[in-house]
Structures are given as structure tokens and as C-alpha cells.
mmCIF file of C-alpha atoms in Angstrom:
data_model
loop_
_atom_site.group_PDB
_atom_site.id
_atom_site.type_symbol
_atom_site.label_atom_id
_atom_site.label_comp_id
_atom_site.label_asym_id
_atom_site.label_seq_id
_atom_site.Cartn_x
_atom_site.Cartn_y
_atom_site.Cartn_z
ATOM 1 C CA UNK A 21 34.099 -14.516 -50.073
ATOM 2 C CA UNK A 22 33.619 -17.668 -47.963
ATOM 3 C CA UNK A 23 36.602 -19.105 -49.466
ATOM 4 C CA UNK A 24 38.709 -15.713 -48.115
ATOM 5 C CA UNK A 25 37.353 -15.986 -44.835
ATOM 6 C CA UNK A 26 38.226 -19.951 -44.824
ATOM 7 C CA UNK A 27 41.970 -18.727 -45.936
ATOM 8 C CA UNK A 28 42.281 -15.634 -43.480
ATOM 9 C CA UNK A 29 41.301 -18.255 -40.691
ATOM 10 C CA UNK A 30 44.030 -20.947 -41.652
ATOM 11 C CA UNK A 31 46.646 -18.307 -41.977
ATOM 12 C CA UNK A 32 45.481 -16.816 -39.274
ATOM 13 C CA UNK A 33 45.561 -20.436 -36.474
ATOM 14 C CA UNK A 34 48.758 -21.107 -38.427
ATOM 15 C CA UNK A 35 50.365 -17.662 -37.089
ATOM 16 C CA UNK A 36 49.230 -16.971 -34.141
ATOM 17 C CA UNK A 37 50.624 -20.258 -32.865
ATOM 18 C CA UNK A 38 54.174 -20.045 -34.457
ATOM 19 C CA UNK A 39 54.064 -16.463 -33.150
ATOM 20 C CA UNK A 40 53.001 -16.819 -29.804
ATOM 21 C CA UNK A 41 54.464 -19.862 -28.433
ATOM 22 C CA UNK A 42 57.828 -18.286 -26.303
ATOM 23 C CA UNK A 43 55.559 -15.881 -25.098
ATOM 24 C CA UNK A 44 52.677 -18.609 -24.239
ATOM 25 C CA UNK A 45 55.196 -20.607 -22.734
ATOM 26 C CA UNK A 46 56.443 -17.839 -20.433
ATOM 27 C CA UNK A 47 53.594 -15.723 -19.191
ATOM 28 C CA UNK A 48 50.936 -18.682 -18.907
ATOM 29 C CA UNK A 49 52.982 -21.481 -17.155
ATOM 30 C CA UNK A 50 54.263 -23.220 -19.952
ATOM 31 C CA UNK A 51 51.268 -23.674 -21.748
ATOM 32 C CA UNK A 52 52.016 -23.049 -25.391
ATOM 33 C CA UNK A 53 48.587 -23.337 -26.609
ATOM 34 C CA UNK A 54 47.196 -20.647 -24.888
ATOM 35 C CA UNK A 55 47.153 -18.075 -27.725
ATOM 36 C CA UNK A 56 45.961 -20.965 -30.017
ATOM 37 C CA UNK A 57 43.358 -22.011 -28.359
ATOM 38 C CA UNK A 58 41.451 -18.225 -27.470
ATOM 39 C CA UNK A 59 42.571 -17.138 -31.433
ATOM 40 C CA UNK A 60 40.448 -20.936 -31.865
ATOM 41 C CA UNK A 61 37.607 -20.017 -29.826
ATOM 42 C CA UNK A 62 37.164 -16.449 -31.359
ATOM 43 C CA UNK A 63 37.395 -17.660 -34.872
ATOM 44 C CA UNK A 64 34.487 -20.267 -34.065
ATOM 45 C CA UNK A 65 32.654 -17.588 -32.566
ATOM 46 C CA UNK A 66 33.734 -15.061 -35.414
ATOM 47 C CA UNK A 67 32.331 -17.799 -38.048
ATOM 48 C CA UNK A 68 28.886 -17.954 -36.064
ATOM 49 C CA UNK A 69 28.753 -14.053 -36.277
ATOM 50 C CA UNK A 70 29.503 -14.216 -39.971
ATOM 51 C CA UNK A 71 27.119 -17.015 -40.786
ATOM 52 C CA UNK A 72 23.987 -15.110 -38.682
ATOM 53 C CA UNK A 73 25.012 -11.817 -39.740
ATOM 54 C CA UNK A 74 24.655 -12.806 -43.374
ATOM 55 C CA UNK A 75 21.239 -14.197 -43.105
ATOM 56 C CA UNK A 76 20.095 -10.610 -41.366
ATOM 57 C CA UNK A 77 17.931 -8.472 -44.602
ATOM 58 C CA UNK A 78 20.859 -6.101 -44.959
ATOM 59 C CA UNK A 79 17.535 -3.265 -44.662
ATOM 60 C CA UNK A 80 17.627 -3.802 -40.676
ATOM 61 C CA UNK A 81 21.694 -2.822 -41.254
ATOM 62 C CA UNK A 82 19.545 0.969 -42.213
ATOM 63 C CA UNK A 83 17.077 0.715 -39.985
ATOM 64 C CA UNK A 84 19.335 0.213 -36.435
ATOM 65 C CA UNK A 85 22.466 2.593 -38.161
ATOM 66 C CA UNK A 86 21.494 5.480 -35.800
ATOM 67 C CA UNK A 87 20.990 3.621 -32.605
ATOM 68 C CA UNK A 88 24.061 1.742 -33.438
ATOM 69 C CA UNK A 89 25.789 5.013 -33.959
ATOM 70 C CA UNK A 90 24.361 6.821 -30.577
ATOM 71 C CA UNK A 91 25.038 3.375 -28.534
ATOM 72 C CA UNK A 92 28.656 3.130 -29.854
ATOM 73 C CA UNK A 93 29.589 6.788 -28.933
ATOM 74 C CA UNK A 94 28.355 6.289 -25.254
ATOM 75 C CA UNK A 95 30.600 3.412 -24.772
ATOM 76 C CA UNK A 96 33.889 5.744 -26.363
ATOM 77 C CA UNK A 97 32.745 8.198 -23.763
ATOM 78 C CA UNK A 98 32.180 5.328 -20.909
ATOM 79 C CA UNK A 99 35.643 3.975 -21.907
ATOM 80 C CA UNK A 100 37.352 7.680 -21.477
ATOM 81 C CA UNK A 101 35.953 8.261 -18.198
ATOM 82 C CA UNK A 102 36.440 4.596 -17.074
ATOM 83 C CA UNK A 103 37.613 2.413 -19.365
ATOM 84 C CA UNK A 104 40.403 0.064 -18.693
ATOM 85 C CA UNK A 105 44.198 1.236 -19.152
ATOM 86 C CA UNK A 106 46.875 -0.622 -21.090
ATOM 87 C CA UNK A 107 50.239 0.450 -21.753
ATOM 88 C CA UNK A 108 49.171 4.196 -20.235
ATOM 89 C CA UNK A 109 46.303 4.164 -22.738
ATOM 90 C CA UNK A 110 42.475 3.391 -21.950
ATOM 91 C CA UNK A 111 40.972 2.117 -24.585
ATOM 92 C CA UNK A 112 39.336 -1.173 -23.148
ATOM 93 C CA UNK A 113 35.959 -1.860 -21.517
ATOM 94 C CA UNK A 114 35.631 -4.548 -19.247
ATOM 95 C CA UNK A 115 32.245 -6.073 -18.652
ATOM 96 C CA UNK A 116 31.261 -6.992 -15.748
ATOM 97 C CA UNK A 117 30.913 -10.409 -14.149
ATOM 98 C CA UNK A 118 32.829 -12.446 -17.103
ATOM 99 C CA UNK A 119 35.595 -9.844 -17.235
ATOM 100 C CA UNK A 120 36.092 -9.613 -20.729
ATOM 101 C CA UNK A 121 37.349 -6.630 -22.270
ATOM 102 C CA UNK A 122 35.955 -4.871 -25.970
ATOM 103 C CA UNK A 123 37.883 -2.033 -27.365
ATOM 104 C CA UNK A 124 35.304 0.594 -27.843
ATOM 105 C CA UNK A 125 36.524 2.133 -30.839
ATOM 106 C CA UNK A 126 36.670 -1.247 -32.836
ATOM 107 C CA UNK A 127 32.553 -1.361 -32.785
ATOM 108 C CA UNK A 128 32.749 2.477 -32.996
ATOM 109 C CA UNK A 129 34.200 2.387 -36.716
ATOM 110 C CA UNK A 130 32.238 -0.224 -37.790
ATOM 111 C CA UNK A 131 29.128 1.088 -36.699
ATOM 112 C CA UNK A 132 30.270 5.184 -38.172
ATOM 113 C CA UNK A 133 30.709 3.011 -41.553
ATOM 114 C CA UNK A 134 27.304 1.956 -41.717
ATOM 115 C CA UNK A 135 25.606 5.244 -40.204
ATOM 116 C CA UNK A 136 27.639 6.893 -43.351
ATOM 117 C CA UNK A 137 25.889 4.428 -45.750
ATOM 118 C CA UNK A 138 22.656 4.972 -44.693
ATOM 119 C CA UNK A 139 23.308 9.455 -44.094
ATOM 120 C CA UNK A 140 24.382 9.119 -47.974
ATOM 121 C CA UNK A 141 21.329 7.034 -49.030
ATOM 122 C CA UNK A 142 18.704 9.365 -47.640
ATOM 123 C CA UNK A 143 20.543 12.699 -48.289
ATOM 124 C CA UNK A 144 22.047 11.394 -51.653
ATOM 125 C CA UNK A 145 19.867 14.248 -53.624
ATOM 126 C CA UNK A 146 21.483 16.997 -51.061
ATOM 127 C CA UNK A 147 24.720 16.346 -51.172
ATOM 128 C CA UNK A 148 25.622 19.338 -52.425
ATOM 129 C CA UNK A 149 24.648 21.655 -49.405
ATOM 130 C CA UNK A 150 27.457 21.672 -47.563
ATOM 131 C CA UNK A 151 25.948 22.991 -44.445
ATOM 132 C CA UNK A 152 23.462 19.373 -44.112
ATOM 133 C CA UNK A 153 26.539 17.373 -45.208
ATOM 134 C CA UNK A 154 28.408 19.350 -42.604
ATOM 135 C CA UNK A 155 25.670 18.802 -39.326
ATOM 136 C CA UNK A 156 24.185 15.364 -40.815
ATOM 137 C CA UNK A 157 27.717 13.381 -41.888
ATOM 138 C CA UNK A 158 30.637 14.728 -40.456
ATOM 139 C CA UNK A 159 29.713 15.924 -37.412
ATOM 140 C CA UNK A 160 29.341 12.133 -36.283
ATOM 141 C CA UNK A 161 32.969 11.387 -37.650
ATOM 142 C CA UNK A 162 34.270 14.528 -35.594
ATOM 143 C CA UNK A 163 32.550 13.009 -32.465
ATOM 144 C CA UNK A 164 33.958 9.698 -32.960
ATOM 145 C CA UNK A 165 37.490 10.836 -33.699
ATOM 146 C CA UNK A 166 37.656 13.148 -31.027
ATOM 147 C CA UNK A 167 36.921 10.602 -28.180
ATOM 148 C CA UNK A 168 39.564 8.152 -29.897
ATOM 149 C CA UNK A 169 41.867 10.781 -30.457
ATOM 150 C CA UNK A 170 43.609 11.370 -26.977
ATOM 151 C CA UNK A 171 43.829 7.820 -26.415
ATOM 152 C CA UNK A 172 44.655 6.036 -29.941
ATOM 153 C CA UNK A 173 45.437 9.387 -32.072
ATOM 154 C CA UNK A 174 46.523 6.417 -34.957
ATOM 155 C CA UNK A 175 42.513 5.347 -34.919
ATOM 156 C CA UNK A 176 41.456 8.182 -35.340
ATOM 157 C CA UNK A 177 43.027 9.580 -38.063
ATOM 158 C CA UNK A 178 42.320 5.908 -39.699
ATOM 159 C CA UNK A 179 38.432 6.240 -38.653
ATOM 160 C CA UNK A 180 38.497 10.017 -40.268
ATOM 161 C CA UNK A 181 40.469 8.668 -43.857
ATOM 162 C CA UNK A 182 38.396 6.074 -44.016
ATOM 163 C CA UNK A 183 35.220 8.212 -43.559
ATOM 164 C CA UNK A 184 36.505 10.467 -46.283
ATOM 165 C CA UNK A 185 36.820 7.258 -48.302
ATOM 166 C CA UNK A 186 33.629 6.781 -48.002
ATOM 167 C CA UNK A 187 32.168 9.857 -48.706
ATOM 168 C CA UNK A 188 34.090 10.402 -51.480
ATOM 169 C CA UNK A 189 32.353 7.109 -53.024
ATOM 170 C CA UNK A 190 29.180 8.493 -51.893
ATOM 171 C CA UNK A 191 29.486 11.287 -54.624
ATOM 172 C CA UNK A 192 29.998 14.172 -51.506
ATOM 173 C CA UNK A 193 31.613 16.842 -53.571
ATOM 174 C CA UNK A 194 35.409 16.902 -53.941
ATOM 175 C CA UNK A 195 35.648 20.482 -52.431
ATOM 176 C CA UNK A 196 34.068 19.813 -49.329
ATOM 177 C CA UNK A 197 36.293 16.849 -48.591
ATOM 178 C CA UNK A 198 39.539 18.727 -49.030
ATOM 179 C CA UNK A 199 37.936 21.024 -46.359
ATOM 180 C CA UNK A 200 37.262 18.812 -43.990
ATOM 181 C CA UNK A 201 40.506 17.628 -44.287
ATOM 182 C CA UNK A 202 42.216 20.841 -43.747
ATOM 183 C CA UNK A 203 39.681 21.138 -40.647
ATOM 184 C CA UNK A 204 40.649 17.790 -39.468
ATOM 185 C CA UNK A 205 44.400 18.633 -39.813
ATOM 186 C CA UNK A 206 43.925 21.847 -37.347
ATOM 187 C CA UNK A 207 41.983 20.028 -35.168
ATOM 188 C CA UNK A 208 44.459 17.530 -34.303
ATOM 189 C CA UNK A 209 47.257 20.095 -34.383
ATOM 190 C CA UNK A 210 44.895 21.918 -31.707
ATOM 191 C CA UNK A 211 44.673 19.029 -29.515
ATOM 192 C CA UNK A 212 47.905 17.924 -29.334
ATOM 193 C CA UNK A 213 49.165 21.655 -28.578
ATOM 194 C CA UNK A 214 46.451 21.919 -25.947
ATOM 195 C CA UNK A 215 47.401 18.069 -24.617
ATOM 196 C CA UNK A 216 51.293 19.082 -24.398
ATOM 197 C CA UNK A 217 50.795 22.098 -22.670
ATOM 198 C CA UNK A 218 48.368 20.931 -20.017
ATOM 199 C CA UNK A 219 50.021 17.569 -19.312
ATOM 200 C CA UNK A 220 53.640 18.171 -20.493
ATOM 201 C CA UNK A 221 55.601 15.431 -21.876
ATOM 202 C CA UNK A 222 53.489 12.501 -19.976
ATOM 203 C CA UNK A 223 50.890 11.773 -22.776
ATOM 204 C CA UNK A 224 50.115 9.861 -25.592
ATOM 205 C CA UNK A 225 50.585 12.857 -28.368
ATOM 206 C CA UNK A 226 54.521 12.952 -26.666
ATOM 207 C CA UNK A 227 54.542 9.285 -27.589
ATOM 208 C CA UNK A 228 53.489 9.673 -31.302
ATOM 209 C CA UNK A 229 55.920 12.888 -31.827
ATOM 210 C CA UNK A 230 58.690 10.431 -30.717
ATOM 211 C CA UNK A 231 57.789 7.865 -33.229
ATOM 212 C CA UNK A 232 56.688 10.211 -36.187
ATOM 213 C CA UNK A 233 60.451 12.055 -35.400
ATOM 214 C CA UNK A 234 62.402 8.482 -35.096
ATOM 215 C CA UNK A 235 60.082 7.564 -38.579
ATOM 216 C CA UNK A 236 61.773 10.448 -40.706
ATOM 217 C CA UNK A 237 64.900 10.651 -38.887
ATOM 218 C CA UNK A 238 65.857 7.204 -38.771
ATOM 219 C CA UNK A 239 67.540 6.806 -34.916
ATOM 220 C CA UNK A 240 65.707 6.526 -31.816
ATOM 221 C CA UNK A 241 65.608 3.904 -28.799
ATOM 222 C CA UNK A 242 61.946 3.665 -27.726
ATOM 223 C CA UNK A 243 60.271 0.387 -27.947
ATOM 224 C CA UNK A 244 58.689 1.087 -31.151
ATOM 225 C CA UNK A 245 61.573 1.881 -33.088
ATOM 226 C CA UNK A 246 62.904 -1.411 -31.447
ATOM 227 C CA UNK A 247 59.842 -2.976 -32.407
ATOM 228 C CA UNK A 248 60.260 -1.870 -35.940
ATOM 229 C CA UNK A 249 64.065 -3.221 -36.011
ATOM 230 C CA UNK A 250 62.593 -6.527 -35.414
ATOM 231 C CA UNK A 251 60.547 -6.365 -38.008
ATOM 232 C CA UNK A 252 62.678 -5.551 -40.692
ATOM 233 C CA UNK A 253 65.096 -8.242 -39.526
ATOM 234 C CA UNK A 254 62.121 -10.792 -39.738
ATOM 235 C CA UNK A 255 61.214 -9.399 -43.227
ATOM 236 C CA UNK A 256 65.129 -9.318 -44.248
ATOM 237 C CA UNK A 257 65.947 -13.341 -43.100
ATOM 238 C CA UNK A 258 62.542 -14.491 -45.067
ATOM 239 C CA UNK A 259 63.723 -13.905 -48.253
ATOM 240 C CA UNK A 260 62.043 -15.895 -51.046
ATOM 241 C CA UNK A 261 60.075 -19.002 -49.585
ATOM 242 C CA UNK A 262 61.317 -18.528 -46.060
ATOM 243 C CA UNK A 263 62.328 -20.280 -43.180
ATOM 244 C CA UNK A 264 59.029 -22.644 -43.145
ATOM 245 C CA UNK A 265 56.252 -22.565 -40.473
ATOM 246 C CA UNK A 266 57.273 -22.711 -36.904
ATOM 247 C CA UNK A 267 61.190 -21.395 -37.898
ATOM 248 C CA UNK A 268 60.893 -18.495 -36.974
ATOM 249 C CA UNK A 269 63.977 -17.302 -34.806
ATOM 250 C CA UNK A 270 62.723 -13.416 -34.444
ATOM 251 C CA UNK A 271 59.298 -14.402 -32.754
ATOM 252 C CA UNK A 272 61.334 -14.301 -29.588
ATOM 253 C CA UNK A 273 62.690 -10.965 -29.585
ATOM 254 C CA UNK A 274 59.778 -9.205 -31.594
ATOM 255 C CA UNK A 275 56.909 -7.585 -29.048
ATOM 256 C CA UNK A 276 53.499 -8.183 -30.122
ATOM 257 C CA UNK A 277 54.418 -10.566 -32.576
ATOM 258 C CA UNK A 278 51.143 -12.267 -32.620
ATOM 259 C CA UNK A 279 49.498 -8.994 -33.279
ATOM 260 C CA UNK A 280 50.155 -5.675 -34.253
ATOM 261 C CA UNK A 281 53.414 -7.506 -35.858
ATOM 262 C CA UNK A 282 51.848 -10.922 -37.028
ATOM 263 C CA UNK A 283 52.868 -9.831 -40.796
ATOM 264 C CA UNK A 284 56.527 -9.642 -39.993
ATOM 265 C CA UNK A 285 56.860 -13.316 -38.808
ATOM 266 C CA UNK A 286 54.569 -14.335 -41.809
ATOM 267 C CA UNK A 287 57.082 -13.371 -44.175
ATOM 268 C CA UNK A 288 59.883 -14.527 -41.998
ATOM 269 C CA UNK A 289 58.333 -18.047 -41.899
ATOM 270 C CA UNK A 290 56.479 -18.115 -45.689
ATOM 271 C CA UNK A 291 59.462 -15.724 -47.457
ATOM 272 C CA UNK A 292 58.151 -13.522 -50.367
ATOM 273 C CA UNK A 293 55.767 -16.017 -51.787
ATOM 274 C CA UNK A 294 53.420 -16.137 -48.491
ATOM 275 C CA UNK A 295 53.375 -12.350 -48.043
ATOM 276 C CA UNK A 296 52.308 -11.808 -51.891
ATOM 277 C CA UNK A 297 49.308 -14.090 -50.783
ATOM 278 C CA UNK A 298 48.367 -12.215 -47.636
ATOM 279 C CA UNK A 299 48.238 -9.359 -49.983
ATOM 280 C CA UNK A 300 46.442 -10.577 -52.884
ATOM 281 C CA UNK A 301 43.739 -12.308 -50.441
ATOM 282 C CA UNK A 302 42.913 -8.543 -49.430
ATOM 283 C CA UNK A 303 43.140 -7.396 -52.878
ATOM 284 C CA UNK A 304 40.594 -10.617 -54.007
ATOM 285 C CA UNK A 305 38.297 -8.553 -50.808
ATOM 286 C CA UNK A 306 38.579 -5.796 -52.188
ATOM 287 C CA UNK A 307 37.462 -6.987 -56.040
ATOM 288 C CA UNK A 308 34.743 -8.783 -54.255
ATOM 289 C CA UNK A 309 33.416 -6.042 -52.385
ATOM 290 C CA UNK A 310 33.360 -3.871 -55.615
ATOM 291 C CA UNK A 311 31.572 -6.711 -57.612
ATOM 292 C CA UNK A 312 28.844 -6.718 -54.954
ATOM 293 C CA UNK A 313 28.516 -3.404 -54.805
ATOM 294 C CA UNK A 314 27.764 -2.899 -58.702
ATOM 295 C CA UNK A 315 25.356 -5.956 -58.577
ATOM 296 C CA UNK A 316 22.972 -3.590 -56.260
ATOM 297 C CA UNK A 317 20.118 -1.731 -57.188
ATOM 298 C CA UNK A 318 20.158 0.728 -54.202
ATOM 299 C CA UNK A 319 22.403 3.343 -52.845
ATOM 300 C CA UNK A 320 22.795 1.738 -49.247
ATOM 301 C CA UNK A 321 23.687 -2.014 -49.675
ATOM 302 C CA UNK A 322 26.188 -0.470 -52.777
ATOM 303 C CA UNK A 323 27.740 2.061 -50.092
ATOM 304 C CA UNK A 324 28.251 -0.410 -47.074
ATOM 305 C CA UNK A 325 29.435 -2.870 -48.926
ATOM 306 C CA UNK A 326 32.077 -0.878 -50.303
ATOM 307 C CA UNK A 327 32.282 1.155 -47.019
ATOM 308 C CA UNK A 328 32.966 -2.219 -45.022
ATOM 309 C CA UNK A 329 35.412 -3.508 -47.353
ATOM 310 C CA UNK A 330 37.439 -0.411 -47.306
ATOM 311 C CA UNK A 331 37.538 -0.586 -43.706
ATOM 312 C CA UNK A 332 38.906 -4.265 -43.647
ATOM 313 C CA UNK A 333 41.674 -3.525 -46.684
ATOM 314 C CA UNK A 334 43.038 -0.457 -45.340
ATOM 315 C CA UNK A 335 43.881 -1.430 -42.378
ATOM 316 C CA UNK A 336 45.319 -4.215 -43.460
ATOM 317 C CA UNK A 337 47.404 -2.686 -45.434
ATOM 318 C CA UNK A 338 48.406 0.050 -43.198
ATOM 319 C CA UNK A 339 49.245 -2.796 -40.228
ATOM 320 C CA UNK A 340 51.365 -4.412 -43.583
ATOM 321 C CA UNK A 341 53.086 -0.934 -44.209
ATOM 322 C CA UNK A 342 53.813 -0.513 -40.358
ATOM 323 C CA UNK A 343 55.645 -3.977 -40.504
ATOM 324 C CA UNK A 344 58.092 -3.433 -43.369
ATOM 325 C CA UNK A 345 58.657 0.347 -42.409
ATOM 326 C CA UNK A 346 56.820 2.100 -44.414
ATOM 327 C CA UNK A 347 54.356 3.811 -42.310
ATOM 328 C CA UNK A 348 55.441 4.845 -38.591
ATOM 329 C CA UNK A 349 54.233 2.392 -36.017
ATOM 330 C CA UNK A 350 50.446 3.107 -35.065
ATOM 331 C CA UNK A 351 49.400 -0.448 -33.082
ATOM 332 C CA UNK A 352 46.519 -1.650 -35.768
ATOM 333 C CA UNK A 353 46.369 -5.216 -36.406
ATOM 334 C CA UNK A 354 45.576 -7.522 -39.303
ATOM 335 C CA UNK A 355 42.307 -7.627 -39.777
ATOM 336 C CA UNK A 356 41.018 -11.509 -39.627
ATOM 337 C CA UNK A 357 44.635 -12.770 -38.717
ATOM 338 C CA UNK A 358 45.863 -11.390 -35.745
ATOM 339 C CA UNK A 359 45.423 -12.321 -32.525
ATOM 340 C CA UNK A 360 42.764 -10.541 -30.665
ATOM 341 C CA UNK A 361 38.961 -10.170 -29.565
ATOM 342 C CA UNK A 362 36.835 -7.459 -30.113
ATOM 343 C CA UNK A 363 38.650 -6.619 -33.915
ATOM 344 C CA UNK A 364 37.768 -10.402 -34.739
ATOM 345 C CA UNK A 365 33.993 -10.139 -33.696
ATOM 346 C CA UNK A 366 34.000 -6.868 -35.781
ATOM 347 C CA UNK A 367 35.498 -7.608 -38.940
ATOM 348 C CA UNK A 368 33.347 -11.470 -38.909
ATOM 349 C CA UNK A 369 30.350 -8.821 -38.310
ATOM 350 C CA UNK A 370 31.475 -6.687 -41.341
ATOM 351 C CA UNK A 371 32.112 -9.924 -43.419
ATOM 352 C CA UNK A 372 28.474 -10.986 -42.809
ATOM 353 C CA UNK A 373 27.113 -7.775 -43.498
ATOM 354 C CA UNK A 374 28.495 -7.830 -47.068
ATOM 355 C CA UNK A 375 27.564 -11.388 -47.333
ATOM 356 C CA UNK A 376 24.388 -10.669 -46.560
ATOM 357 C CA UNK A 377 24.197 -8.166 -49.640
ATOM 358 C CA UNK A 378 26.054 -10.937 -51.596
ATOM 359 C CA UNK A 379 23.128 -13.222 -50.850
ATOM 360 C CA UNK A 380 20.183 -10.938 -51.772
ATOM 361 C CA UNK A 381 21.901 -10.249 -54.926
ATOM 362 C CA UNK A 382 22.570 -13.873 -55.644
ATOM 363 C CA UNK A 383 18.886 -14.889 -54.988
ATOM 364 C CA UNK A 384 17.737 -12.141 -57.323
ATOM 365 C CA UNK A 385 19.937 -12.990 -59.730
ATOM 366 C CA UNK A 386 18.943 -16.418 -59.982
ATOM 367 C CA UNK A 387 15.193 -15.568 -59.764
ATOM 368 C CA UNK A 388 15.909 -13.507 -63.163
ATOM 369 C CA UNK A 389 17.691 -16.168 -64.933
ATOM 370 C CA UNK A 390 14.852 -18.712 -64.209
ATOM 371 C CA UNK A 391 11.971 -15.715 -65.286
ATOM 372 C CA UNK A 392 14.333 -15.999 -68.202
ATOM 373 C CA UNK A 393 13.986 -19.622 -68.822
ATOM 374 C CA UNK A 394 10.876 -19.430 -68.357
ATOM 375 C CA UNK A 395 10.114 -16.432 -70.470
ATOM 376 C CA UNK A 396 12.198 -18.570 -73.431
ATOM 377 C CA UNK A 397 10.368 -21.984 -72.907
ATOM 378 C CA UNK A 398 7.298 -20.238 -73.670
ATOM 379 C CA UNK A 399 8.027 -18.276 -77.200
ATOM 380 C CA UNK A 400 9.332 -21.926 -77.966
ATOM 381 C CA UNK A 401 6.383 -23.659 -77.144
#
């Protein structure tokens, strides 16, 4: 795990600066290091996060899952009634006095993971009553996804799968999940009627029916479908070993390159060879977070462990799918790579978390080989 994280973060300085250094050198007076330097700063402060986080009993992770839960959801609704708007979107909180801005529905996700783990530990025996499963479960992941929904409708449908996810590995049964599916489905069909019809074609569901219709139809002229041109031209000129870091030509033309599009300019600079990396480094997460997960005695650790590393891999590999066309744009990053603030504090948070199941494993498991040892030294003698 520590060797991942020490990987994501090289990959990650190594990016960001080839990415970001027209774009440096244009909007911040010629200073090319400025994306370096904050994606620096945040991945020193990420590795503090990760390095207390881990030494936190991961029981206090059970204990403060409700509070966490109740204090994320009042900053979602803080951030709809005056959060700070981007790109006709408000999905930003500023804080006051040092000005810098969290996206609310970063810690919201993290924190809905761990509230799951914890809703699945004490109510594993009742699982099958759909009615508590209903009220105690997914009534949070409704609340959450409907005060993302309006302004990041991609979020929340990743927040909702990757609840699912989760309670699918928490043994909810199968039938219940395919209905709260189908209820999440009409839901969002529901809002977005009711959001066309009371604010016409000036909102964010107009936005995603563009890009969802350009996505199957292959033609449009909006700036994501240019965005996604880019991308595939980036991918396309990388071919085997690429075009070595810092030649990238595309970095230039591609918006958010440092970001929502970092993957695109990795295989444009590191070919085929550096993108099968990126990939197998979150598949190597993904073992890791299962090995964990069956070293623990207990429902909870087992379930956020797994819960947390879900989180981290899918997106990933739904930001990868975005970049070579797969998947219609939705604005996710890579987790632990990209550029960016809040989403690096999260996912060093999440990383500690599991680490700090890793470590309580490790220790027991050592304290049992030695009983062992000891055990064996003793018929000897």
C-alpha cells in the first residue's frame, strides 16, 4: 500500500507539471510552476493525512460514522443554497478568511462509505427486512444523491453505484438492490423532467442530455465533445512507449488537462506501456484492499476497507473510460493523480483509513506468530 501511494504521488508531480505548464505560464504570469508547486503542497499535506489517519483505531472510524454523515449533508445543503459557482455549477465551499474552497460532495462520499460500513455491521442480522434496510441505509444515499444531483448529476449516480457496491458486499439481498435501482432510475428521470420544465434549456440536466446524445451519436460541437477529441488524439499519437515526459504537443489544446483529462496526456507522453501501469497500480489497490479485508475478524473494518477501495478504483477507472471514449464525459478526476484539493485530502484520508485496518491486522498477526513460537519452544523444551 505505501509503495502505491509513493507511485500514485510520482506519477502524479510528474503529470501535473508536463500537463499544466502552457496553462501555468498563461493564466499565472509566466510562472510555470504554479500547478507543481500547490499539486506539491497537497501531496505533503495528503501524506500527513495518510500517515495520522492510519494510526487512528479504525473503531473511532464507527464510532464518529453518523456525525460524519449528518455534518457532511449540512455542508451539500450549505453549498446548494450558497456554495460557490464554477462553470454555472455550485459545487464549491469557500471558507472564510483563507479563502479556500472544498467540494462538498468529495467528503460527502467518503463519509456515506463509512456510515454504510458501520449501518451493515450493526444491522448485519436484519438485512433481510427490507423496510429497516430501506429507512436505515438507503435513505442516507437518497439524501446525498439528491443534493448532488442538480448540480453534478455524474456524482451522483457514481455516489448511488458505488453505494449499491457496497451493499451488495454487505450481503443486502439481491432483490432489494435491483429495486432500488429501478427507484433510483425514476427518480432521476423525475428530476430532470421537473428541472427542464421549470428552468427550460438553462440547466445542468440540458448539459448532460447534450453530451449523453453527442456520446451515442457521435457529432456534436460543445466543449466536451471537443474535449473528448483531444483526448483521443492524445491517446492515438502515444502509441507504444510514447512521446517521453514533457512531449506532449496536445497539453496545449486539451482543457483540463491536468485534471479531469490527466490520463490522456499520460498515455500521450508514457505510450501504452505507462497507461497499463496506471491501471495495474489500481488493480494492485484493489487486490490489496481485498487481502485486508479477508485478514479481519469483524464485519466493519472488512466492509470499509473494501467500501473505500471501491470508491478510489471506480472512479479511477470511470475518469480512465471518460478519457479514451468509452464512457460520456462526467468531470471526475484521477483519484491520487490529478490535480486538485479537496479529492486529494479525501482519497489520502481513505488511504489511511484502510491502512489503519492494515496495521491492526499486521500487529495481530505478528502477535500470533510469536504466541506460536512461543507455544513451540515450550513442547521442545
Amino acid at each position: 500500500m505505501w509503495g502505491l501511494i509513493a507511485l500514485f504521488m510520482l506519477v502524479s508531480l510528474l503529470s501535473v507539471y508536463s500537463s499544466s505548464v502552457g496553462v501555468a505560464y498563461s493564466s499565472h504570469h509566466g510562472n510555470t510552476f504554479y500547478f507543481l508547486r500547490t499539486q506539491f503542497i497537497m501531496l505533503i499535506l495528503g501524506l500527513i493525512i495518510i500517515v495520522v489517519t492510519h494510526w487512528i483505531p479504525y473503531i473511532k472510524y464507527m464510532q464518529f460514522a453518523t456525525i460524519g454523515l449528518v455534518v457532511a449533508v449540512i455542508l451539500l445543503g450549505v453549498t446548494l443554497v450558497a456554495g460557490v459557482s464554477i462553470n454555472e455549477a455550485s459545487r464549491w465551499l469557500e471558507i472564510p478568511i483563507i479563502g479556500l474552497r472544498i467540494q462538498t460532495s468529495d467528503l460527502a462520499k467518503v463519509a456515506l462509505v463509512i456510515y454504510l460500513a458501520r449501518g451493515l455491521t450493526v444491522y448485519q442480522h436484519e438485512l433481510n427486512n427490507f423496510r429497516l434496510v430501506t429507512i436505515r441505509l438507503v435513505a442516507p444515499i437518497a439524501l446525498v444523491c439528491l443534493l448532488i444531483m442538480s448540480e453534478n448529476l455524474s456524482t451522483a449516480l457514481m455516489i448511488f453505484m458505488i453505494s449499491m457496491i457496497i451493499l451488495f458486499i454487505g450481503r443486502v439481498p439481491f432483490k432489494f438492490l435491483m429495486a432500488y435501482a429501478s427507484m433510483g432510475l425514476v427518480a432521476v428521470l423525475l428530476f430532470a423532467t421537473m428541472l427542464m420544465v421549470l428552468k427550460k434549456d438553462d440547466n445542468r440536466v440540458q448539459v448532460w442530455k447534450n453530451r449523453i446524445e453527442t456520446y451515442f451519436s457521435g457529432e456534436g460541437n460543445s466543449d466536451a465533445d471537443y474535449q473528448s477529441n483531444q483526448a483521443k488524439i492524445a491517446i492515438s499519437t502515444g502509441k507504444l512507449f510514447g512521446k517521453l515526459p514533457g512531449g506532449s504537443t496536445q497539453r496545449n489544446l486539451l482543457p483540463q488537462s491536468n485534471s479531469d483529462f490527466i490520463f490522456a496526456i499520460i498515455v500521450e507522453e508514457y505510450g501504452l506501456f505507462g497507461a497499463i501501469i496506471v491501471i495495474l497500480s489500481y488493480l494492485a489497490l484493489m487486490f490489496r484492499g481485498i487481502q485486508i479485508a479477508r485478514k479481519c475478524d469483524y464485519a466493519f473494518p472488512a466492509i470499509m476497507v473494501l467500501g473505500l477501495t471501491v470508491m478510489i478504483v471506480f472512479q479511477a477507472f470511470l475518469n480512465m473510460l471518460v478519457a479514451v471514449g468509452l464512457f460520456p464525459v462526467t468531470g471526475q478526476t484521477l483519484p491520487m493523480i490529478s490535480w486538485g484539493r479537496t479529492s486529494v485530502m479525501v482519497i489520502s484520508f481513505s488511504l489511511g483509513a484502510i491502512l489503519s485496518v492494515s496495521r491492526v491486522m499486521n500487529a495481530r498477526e505478528a502477535r500470533e506468530q510469536l504466541s506460536d513460537i512461543e507455544q513451540t519452544d515450550t513442547r521442545v523444551a
